[in-house]
Coordinates of C-alpha atoms in Angstrom, one line a residue:
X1 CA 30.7 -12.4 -22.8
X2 CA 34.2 -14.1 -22.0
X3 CA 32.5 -15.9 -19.5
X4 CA 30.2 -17.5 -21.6
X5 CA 32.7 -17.7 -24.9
X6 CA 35.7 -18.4 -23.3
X7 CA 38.7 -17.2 -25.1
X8 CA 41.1 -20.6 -24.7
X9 CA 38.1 -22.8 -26.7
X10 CA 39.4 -20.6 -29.9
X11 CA 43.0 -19.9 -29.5
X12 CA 42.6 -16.1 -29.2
X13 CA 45.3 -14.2 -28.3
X14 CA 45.1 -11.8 -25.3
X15 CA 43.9 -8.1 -25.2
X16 CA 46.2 -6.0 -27.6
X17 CA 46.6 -2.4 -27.1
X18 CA 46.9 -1.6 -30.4
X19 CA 47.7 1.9 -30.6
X20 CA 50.4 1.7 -27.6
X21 CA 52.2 -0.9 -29.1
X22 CA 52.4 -0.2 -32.8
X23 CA 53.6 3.4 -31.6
X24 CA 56.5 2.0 -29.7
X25 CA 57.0 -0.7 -32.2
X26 CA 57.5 1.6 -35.0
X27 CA 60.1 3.8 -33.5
X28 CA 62.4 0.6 -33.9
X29 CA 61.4 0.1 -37.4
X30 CA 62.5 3.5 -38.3
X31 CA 65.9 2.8 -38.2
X32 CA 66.2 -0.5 -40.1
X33 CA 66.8 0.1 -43.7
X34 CA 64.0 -0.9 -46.2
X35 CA 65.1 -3.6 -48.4
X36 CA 64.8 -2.7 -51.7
X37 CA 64.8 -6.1 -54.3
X38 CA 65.4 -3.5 -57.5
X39 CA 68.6 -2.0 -55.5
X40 CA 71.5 -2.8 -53.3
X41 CA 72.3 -2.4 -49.3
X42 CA 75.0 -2.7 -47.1
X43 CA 75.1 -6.0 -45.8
X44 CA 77.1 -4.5 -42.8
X45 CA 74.6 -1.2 -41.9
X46 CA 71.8 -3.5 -42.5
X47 CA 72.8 -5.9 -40.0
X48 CA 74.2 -3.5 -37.6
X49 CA 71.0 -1.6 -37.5
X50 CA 68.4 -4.8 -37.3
X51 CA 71.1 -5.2 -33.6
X52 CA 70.7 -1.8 -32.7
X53 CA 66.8 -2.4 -33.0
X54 CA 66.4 -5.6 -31.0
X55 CA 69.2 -4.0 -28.3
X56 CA 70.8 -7.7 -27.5
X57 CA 74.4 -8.0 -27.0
X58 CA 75.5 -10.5 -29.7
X59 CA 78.6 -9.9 -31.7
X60 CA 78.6 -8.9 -35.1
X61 CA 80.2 -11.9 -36.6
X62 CA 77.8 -14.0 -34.8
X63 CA 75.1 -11.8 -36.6
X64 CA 76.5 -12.0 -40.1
X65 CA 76.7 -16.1 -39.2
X66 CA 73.0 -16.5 -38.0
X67 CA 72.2 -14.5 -41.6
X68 CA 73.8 -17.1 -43.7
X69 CA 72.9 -20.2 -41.6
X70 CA 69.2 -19.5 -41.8
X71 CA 69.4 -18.7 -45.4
X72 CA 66.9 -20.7 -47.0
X73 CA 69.4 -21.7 -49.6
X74 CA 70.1 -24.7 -46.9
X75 CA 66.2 -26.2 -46.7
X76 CA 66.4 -28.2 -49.9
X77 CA 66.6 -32.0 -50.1
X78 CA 69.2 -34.1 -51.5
X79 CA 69.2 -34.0 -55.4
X80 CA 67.1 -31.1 -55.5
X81 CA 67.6 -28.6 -58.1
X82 CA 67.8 -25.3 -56.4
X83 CA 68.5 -23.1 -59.2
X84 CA 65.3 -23.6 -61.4
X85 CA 62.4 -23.0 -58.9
X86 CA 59.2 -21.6 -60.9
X87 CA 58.4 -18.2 -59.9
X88 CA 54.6 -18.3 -60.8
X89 CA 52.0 -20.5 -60.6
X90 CA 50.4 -22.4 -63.3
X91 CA 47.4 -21.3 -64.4
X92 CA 46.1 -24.6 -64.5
X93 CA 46.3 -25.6 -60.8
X94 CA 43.3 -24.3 -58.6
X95 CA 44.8 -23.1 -55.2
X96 CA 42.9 -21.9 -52.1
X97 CA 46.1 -20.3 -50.8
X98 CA 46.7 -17.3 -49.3
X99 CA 50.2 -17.4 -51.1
X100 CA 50.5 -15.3 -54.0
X101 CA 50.4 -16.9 -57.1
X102 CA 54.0 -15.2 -58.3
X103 CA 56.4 -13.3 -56.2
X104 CA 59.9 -11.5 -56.7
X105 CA 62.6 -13.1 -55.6
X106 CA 65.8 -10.9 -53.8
X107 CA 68.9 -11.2 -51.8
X108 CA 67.2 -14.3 -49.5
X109 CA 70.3 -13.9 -46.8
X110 CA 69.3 -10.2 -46.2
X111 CA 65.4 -10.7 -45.9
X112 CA 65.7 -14.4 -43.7
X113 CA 67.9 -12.5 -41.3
X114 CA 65.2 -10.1 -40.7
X115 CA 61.9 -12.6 -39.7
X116 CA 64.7 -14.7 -37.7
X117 CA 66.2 -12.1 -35.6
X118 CA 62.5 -10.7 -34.6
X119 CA 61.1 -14.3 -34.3
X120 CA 63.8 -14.5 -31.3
X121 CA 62.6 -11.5 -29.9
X122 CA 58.9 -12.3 -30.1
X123 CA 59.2 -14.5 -27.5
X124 CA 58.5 -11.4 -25.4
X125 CA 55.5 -10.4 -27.3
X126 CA 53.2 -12.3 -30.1
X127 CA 52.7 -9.5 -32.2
X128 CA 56.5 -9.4 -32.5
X129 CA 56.0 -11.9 -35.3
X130 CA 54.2 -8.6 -37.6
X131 CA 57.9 -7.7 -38.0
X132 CA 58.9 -10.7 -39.9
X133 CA 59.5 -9.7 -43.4
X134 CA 56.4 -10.2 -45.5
X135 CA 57.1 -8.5 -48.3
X136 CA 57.8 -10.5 -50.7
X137 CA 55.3 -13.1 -49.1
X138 CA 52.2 -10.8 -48.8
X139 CA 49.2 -10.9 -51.5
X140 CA 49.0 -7.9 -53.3
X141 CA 46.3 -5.9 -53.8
X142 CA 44.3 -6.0 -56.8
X143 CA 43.4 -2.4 -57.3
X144 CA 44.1 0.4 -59.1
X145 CA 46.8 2.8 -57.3
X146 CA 45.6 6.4 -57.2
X147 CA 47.9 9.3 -59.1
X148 CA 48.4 11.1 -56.6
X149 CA 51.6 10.6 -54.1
X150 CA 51.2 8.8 -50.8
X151 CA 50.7 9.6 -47.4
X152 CA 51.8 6.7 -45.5
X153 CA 54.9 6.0 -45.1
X154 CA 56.3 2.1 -44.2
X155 CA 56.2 1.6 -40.3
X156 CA 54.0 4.9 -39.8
X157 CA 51.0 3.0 -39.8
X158 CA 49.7 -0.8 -38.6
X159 CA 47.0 -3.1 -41.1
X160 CA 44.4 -5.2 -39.6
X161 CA 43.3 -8.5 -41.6
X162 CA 39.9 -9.0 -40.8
X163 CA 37.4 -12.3 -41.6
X164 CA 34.0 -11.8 -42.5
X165 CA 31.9 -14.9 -42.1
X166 CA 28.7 -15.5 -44.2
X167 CA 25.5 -15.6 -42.0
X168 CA 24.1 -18.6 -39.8
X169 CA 20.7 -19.8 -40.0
X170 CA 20.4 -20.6 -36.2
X171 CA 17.7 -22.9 -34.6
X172 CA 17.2 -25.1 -31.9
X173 CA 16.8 -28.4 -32.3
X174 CA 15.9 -31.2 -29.3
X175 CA 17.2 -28.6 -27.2
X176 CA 20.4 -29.0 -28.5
X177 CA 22.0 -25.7 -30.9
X178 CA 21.8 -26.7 -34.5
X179 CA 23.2 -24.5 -37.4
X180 CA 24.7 -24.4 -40.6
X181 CA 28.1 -24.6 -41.1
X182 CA 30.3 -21.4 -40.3
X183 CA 31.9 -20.0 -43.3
X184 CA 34.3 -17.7 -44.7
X185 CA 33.2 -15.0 -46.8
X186 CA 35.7 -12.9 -47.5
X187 CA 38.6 -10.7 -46.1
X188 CA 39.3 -6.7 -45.8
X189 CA 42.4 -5.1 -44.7
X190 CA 41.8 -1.7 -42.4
X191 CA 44.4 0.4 -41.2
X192 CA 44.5 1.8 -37.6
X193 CA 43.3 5.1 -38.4
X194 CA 40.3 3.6 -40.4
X195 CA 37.3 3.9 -38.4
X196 CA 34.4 1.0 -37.7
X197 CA 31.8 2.8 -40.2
X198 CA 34.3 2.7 -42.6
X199 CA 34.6 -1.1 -41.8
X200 CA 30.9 -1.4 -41.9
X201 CA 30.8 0.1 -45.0
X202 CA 33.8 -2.3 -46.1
X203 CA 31.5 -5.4 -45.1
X204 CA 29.3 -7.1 -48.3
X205 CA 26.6 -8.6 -47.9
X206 CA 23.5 -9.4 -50.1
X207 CA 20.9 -8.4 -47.6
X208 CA 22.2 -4.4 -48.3
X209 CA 21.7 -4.9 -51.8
X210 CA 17.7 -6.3 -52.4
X211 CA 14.7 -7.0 -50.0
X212 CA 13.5 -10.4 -49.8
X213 CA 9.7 -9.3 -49.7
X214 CA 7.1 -11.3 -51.3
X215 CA 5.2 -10.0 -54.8
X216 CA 3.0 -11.1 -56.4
X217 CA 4.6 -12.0 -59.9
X218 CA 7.8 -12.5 -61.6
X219 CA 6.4 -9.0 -63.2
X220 CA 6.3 -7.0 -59.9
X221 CA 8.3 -3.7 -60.2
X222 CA 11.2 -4.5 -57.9
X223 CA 13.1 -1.0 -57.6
X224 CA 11.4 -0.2 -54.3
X225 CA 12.7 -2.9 -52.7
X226 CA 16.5 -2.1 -54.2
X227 CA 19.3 -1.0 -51.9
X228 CA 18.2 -2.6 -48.6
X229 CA 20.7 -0.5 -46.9
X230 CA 19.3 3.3 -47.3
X231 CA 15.5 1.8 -46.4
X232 CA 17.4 -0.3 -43.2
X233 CA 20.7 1.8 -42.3
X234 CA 20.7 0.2 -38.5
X235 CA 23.2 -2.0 -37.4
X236 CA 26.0 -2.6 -35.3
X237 CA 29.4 -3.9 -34.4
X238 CA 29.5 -5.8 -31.1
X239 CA 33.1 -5.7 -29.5
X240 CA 34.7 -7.2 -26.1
X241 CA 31.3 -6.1 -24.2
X242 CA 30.6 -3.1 -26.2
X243 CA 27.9 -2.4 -29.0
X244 CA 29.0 0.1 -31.3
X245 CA 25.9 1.0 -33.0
X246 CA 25.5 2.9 -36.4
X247 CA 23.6 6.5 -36.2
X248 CA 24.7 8.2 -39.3
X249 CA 21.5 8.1 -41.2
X250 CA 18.8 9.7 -38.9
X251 CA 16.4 6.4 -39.7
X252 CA 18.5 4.4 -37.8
X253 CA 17.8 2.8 -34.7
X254 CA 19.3 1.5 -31.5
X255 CA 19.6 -2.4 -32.3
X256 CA 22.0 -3.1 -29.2
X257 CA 18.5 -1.5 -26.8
X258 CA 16.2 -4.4 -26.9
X259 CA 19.7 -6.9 -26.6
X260 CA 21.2 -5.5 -23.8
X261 CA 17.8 -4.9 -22.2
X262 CA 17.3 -9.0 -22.6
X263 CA 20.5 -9.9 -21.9
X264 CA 20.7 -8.2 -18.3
X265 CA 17.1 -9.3 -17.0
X266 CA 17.5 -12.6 -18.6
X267 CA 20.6 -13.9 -19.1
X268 CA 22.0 -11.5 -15.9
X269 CA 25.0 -11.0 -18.5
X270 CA 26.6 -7.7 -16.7
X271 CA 28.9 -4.6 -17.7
X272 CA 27.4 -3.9 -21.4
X273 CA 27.4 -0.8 -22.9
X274 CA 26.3 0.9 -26.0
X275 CA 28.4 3.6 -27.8
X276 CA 28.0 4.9 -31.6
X277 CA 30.7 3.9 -34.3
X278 CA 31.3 7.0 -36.1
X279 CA 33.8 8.5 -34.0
X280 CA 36.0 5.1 -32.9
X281 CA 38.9 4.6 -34.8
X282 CA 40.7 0.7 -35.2
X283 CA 43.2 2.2 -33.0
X284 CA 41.8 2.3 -30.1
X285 CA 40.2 -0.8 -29.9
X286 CA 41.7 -3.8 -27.7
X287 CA 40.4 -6.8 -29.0
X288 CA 41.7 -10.6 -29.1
X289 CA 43.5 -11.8 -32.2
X290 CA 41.3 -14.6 -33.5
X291 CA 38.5 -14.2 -30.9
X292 CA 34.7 -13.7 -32.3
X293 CA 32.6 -10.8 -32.9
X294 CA 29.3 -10.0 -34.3
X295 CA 28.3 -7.8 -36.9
X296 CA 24.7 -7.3 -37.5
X297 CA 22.2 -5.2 -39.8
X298 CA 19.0 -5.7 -41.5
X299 CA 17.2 -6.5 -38.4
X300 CA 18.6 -9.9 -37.6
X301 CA 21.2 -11.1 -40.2
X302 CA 24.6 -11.4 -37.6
X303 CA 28.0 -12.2 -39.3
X304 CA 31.1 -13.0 -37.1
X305 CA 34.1 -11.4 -38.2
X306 CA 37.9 -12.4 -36.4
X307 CA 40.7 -9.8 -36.3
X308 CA 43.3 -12.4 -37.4
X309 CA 46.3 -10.3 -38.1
X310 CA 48.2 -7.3 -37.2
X311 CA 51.5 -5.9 -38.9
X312 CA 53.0 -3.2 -39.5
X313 CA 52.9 -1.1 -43.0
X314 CA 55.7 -2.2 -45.0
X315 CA 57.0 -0.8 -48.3
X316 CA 55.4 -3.6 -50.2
X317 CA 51.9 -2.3 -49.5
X318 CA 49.6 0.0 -50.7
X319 CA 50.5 3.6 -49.4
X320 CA 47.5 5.4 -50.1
X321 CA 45.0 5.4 -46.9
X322 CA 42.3 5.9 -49.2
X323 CA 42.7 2.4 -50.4
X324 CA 41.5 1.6 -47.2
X325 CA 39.9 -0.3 -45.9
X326 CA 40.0 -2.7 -49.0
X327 CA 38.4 -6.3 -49.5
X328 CA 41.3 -8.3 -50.4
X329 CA 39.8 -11.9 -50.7
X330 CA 36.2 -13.7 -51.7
X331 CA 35.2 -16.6 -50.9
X332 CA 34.2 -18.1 -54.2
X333 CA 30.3 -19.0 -54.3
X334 CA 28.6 -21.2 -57.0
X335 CA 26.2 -19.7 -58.8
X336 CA 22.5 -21.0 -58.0
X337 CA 20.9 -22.6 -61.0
X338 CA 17.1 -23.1 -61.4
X339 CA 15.6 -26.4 -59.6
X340 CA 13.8 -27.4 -62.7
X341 CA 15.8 -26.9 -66.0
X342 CA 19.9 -26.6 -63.9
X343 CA 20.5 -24.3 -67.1
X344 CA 19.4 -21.2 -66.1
X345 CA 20.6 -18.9 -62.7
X346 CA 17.9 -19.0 -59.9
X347 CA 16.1 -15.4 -59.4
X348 CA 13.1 -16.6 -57.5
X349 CA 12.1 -18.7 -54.5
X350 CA 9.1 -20.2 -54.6
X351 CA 8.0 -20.9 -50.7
X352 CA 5.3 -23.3 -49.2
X353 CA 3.5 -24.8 -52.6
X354 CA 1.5 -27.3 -52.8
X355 CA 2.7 -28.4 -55.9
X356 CA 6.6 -28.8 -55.6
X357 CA 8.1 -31.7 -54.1
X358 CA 10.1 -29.4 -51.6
X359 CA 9.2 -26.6 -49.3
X360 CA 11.5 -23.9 -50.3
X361 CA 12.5 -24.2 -54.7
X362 CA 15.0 -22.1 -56.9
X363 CA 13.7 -21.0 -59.9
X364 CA 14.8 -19.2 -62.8
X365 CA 11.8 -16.3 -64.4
X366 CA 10.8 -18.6 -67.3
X367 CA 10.3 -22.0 -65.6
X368 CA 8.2 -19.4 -62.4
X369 CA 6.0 -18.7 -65.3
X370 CA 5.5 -21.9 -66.9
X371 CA 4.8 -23.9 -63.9
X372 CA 3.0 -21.6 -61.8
X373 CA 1.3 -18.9 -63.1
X374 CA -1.4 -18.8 -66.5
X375 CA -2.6 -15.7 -67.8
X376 CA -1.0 -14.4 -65.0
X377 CA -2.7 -16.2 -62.6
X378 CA -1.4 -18.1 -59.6
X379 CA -1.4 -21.9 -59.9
X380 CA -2.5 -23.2 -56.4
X381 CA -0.7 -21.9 -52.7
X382 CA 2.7 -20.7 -53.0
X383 CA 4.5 -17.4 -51.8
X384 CA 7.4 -15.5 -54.3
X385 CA 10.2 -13.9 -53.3
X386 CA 12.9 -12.4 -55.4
X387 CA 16.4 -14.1 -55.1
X388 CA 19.6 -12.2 -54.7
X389 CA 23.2 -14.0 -55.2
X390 CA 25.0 -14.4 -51.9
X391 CA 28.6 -13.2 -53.3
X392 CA 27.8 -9.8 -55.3
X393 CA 30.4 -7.3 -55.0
X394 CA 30.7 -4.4 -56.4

């Protein structure tokens, strides 16, 4: 698929060996003391150790001077006041950053010397940048933290940031691709030992949670067609060539058959292969950083997902693996509102009438009965479908 998706057009990174590196990279991280904001370290061990770790021959004192040089203490402008920075964020400005909104503030020379001396050395590797000291830069989690103790420890372990992207309506148009506009939808963080059903299972979506089947009325008992995802369990994860197909529930089917099966008589696309999910761990994939992949389920609704990050576990995050893998951002979504009244939220969709000015309408249950049913019977041509919001979680 690289040949027809080159890599370069997005910026991706090359294959990472995931498991390989982050085993070798971790040795290293062993020995550097965790800085902890609440306590105190030895600027001298501290130091010593982050040389012993990137084995360069550079003195000491040259050390100690690079620490205080890059402090951050020296980017400020002239007549700025350095000593009253606010630590939080007002409530009253609306920002889309991945910055947390409030963040602890510690000994800045000790935690700048760390991301500067292992930005030097990831000129021999990309992922070298994972080691830069994101803990007091990182989002934390918002959920609850389980009683009992951990089992990670910092550096035993690597976290994957991966974007979900809502799903594209895709036609063709003149013979040229048309399609909505790619968006983000929201982002989980997996672990390495995590494996792609739990990911799967990590993935929201509003086709899982409703079918969009016509009924009759606004009346129509609509339980049967509740939980999408135990009447369709199928779907898959399509990775560097490979589709790693779902078979947990014994309903499911092969999606990736018919694909590959098109694919190679059609498209002469070569080398595909078909494996099941369950047993594939995070670890052992090598994908691209920032390359795409396809998720699919419900027959034909395909999200693409980017691994975008890869760092190692720090003592800043979550040490319980059964936190993972955990959605750690949403998109925010307006709600729909009904096409005729804009008070009330949208649970309908008339398609195809005859008497509304557009072809697919939003309507809330009170204005579907007004307009086109009496005594419960249909007002001219239309079909009904139930509406389901786009960004439920749960």
């Amino acid at each position: 698929m690289e040949e027809i998706y080159p890599p370069e057009s997005y910026g991706a990174s090359g294959h990472l060996f995931w498991k390989t590196y982050f085993e070798k990279l971790s040795k290293g991280v062993e020995t550097l003391p965790i800085v902890n904001v609440d306590g105190e370290i030895n600027e001298a061990e501290y130091l010593l150790a982050i040389k012993k770790m990137l084995n360069v021959e550079i003195p000491y004192t040259d050390i100690k001077y690079l620490s205080k040089t890059c402090s951050p203490v020296h980017l400020t402008c002239d007549g700025e006041d350095t000593k009253n920075f606010p630590m939080e964020l007002p409530e009253h400005i609306n920002s889309t950053s991945k910055l947390p909104s409030s963040f602890i503030v510690g000994d800045t020379n000790n935690l700048m010397v760390n991301k500067c001396l292992l930005e030097v050395e990831s000129q021999l590797h990309p992922l070298q940048l994972c080691l830069g000291n994101k803990r007091n830069y990182h989002k934390k989690l918002d959920f609850t933290i389980p009683a009992t103790p951990p089992d990670l420890s910092p550096g035993s372990e690597f976290i994957i940031s991966v974007l979900i992207y809502r799903p594209v309506a895709f036609r063709f148009f003149n013979a040229k691709n048309a399609s909505e506009k790619l968006r983000f939808n929201h982002e989980i963080l997996v672990l390495g030992q995590n494996t792609l059903t739990e990911l799967r299972d990590a993935i929201v979506c509003s086709a899982d949670f409703g079918l969009c089947k016509e009924v009759e009325s606004t009346s129509s008992d609509l339980r049967p067609l509740a939980n999408a995802k135990s009447i369709y369990p199928s779907g898959f994860i399509f990775i560097d060539d490979v589709f790693y197909n779902d078979f947990r529930d014994p309903n499911a089917i092969d999606y990736s058959f018919p694909i590959m099966e098109w694919a190679t008589k059609e498209k002469k696309i070569k080398n595909l292969q078909a494996k099941s999910m369950e047993e594939v761990s995070i670890s052992n994939l090598t994908p691209r950083l920032g390359y795409p992949y396809v998720y699919m389920h419900q027959g034909d609704c395909e999200h693409l997902f980017v691994f975008a990050d890869a760092r190692l576990l720090d003592s800043s995050d979550c040490l319980h693996s059964e936190c993972y893998p955990h959605v750690l951002k949403l998109n925010r979504s307006a709600n729909k509102m009904c096409f005729m009244c804009s008070v009330s939220f949208a649970k309908w969709i008339c398609v195809g009438s005859n008497r509304l000015p557009q072809h697919k309408v939003f309507l809330c249950t009170d204005c579907c009965n007004a307009y086109n049913y009496v005594d419960g019977k249909k007002l001219g041509n239309f079909k009904l479908y139930p509406y389901y919001e786009k960004h439920v979680i749960v």
